Coordinates of C-alpha atoms in Angstrom, one line a residue:
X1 CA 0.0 0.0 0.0
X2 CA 1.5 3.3 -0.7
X3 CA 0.6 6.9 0.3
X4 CA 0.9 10.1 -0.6
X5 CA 0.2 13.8 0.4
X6 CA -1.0 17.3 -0.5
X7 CA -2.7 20.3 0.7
X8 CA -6.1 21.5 0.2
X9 CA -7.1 25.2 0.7
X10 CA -10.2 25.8 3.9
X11 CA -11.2 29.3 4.9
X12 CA -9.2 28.1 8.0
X13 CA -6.2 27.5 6.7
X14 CA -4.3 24.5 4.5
X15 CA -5.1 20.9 5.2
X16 CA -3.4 18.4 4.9
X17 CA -5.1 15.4 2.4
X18 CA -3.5 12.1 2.8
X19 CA -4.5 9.4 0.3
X20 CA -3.9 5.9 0.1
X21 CA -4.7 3.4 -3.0
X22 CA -8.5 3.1 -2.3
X23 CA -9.3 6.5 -1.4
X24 CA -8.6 9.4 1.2
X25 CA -7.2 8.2 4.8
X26 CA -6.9 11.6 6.3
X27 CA -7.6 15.0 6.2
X28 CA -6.7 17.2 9.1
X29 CA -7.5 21.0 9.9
X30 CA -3.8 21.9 11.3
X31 CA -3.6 23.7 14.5
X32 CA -0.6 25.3 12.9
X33 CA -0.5 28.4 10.3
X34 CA 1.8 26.0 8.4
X35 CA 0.2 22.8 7.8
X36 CA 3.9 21.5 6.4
X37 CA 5.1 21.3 9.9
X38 CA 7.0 18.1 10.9
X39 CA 4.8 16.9 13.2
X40 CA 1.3 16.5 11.9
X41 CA 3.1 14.4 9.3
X42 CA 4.5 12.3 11.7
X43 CA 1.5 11.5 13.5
X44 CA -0.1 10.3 10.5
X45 CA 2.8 8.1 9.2
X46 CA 2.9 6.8 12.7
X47 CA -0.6 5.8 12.4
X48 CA -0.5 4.8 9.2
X49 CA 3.0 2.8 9.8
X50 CA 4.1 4.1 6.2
X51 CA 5.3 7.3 5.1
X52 CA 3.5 9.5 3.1
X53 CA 5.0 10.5 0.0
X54 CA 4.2 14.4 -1.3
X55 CA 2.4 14.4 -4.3
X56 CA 0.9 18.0 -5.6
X57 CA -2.6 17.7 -7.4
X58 CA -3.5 14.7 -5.3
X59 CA -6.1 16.5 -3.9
X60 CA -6.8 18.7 -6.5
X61 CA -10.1 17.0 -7.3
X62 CA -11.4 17.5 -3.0
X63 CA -10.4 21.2 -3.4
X64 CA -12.9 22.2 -6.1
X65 CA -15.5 20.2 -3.8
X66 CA -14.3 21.8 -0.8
X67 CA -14.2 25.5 -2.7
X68 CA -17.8 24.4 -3.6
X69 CA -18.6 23.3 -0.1
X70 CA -17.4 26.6 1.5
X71 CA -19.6 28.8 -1.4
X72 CA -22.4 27.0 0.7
X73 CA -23.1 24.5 -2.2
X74 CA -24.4 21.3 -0.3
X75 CA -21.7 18.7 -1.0
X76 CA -21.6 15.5 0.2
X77 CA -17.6 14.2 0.1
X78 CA -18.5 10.9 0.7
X79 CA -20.4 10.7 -2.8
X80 CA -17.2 12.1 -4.7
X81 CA -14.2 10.9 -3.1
X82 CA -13.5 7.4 -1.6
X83 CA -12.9 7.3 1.8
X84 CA -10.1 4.7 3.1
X85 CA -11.6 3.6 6.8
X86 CA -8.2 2.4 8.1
X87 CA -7.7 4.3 10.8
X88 CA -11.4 4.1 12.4
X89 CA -11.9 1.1 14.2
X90 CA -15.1 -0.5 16.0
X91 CA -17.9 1.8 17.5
X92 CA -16.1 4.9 15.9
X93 CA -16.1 3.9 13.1
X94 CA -20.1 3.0 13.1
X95 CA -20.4 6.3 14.7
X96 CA -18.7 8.2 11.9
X97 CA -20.7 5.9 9.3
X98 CA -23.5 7.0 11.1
X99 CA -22.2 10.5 10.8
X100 CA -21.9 10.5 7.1
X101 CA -25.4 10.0 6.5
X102 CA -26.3 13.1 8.4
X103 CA -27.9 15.8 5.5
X104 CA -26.9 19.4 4.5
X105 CA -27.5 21.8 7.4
X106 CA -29.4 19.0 9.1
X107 CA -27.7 18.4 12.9
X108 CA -28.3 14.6 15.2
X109 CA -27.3 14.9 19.2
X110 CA -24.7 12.9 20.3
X111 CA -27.2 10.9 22.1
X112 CA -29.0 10.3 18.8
X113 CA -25.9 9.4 17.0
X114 CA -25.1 6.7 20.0
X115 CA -28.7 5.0 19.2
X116 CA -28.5 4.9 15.5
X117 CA -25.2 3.4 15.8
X118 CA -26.6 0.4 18.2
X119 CA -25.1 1.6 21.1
X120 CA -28.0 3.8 23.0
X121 CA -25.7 5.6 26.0
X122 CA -23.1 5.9 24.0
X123 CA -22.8 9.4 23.8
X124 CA -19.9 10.2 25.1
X125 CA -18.2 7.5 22.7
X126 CA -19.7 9.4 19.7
X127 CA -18.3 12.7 20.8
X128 CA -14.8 10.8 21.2
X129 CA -15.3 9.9 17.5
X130 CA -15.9 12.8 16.7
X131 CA -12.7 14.3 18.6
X132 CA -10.3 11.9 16.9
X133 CA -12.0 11.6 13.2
X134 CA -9.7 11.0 10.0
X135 CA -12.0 13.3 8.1
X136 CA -12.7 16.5 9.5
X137 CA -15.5 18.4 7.4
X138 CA -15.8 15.8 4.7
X139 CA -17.2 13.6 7.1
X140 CA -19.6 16.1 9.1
X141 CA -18.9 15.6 12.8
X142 CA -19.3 19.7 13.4
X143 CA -23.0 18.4 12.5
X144 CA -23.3 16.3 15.9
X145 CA -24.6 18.6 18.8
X146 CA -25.1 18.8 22.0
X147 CA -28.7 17.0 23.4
X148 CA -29.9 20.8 24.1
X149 CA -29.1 21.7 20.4
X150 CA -25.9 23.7 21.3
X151 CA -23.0 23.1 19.1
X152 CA -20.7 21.8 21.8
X153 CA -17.1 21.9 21.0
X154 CA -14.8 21.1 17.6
X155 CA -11.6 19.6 19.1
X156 CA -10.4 22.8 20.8
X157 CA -12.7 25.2 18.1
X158 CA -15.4 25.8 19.0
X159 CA -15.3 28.4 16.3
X160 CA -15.0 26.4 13.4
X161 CA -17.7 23.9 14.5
X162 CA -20.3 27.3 14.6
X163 CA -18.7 28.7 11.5
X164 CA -19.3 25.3 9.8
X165 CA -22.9 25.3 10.9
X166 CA -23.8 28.7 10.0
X167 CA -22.6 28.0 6.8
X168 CA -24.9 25.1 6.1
X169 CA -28.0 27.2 7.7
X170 CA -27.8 30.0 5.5
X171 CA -26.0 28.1 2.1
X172 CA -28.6 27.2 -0.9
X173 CA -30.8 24.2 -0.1
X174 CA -30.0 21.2 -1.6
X175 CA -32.3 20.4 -5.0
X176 CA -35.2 18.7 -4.8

């Protein structure tokens, strides 16, 4: 298996888009300004236990959806790019399946996520998943809320998790 790298332009900054054979493994927000910093790299190849070679225009193709997603087009990743599961294991990765299937501007509690995944009490375990997902925004977790309907957190941005949200509540409705 081999896997390779690149960078893919957010409102909040470069992220990094790591791809294997069968699809996208990764895609991390970086907490840095400079998403080419040694260490977010390294975590991945740890996990991945394989380097990740660069390759520019890898994820040339997720840009133009993720330029479309942030013009508040209603894109669904999952129905344009592969996504390589790998490094989601057991009731994560249910609870991110589950997650997937979660609609434009649409929002489930972390309680309802737990239930539709088999596991009703399980919502702390979803908001885990959530915390440590290989997909941020192609894979909606920022669309999981707290039982009350407030957003709740987005790893330690809240920002980005209201920002993402907003977007979908005031971006064009998804055709009919």
């Amino acid at each position: 298996m081999t896997f390779r790298y690149d960078f893919a332009p957010t409102p909040f900054g470069d992220a990094l888009a790591v791809f294997s054979d069968e699809g996208i493994v990764r895609f991390d927000l970086s907490e840095s300004d400079d998403p080419t910093v040694p260490w977010l790299l390294e975590g991945v190849s740890r996990q991945l236990h394989s380097v990740p070679q660069p390759d520019p225009g890898a994820a040339d193709e997720l840009a133009h959806l993720l330029d479309d997603y942030f013009e508040g087009a209603p894109v669904r990743f999952d129905e344009h790019v592969a996504l390589d599961w790998r490094l989601a294991d057991g009731f994560a990765l249910t609870a991110l399946q589950v997650i997937s299937g979660i609609g434009w501007g649409e929002t489930l509690s972390y309680g309802e996520v737990a239930v539709l995944a088999g596991h009703p009490g399980a919502a702390r375990a979803v908001g885990t998943a959530c915390r440590l997902t290989p997909f941020s925004v192609i894979v909606p977790v920022h669309r999981v809320v707290r039982s009350d309907g407030t957003p709740g957190h987005y790893g330690a941005h809240p920002e980005r998790k209201r920002f993402l949200l907003d977007l979908e509540a005031q971006g064009r409705a998804p055709a009919g």
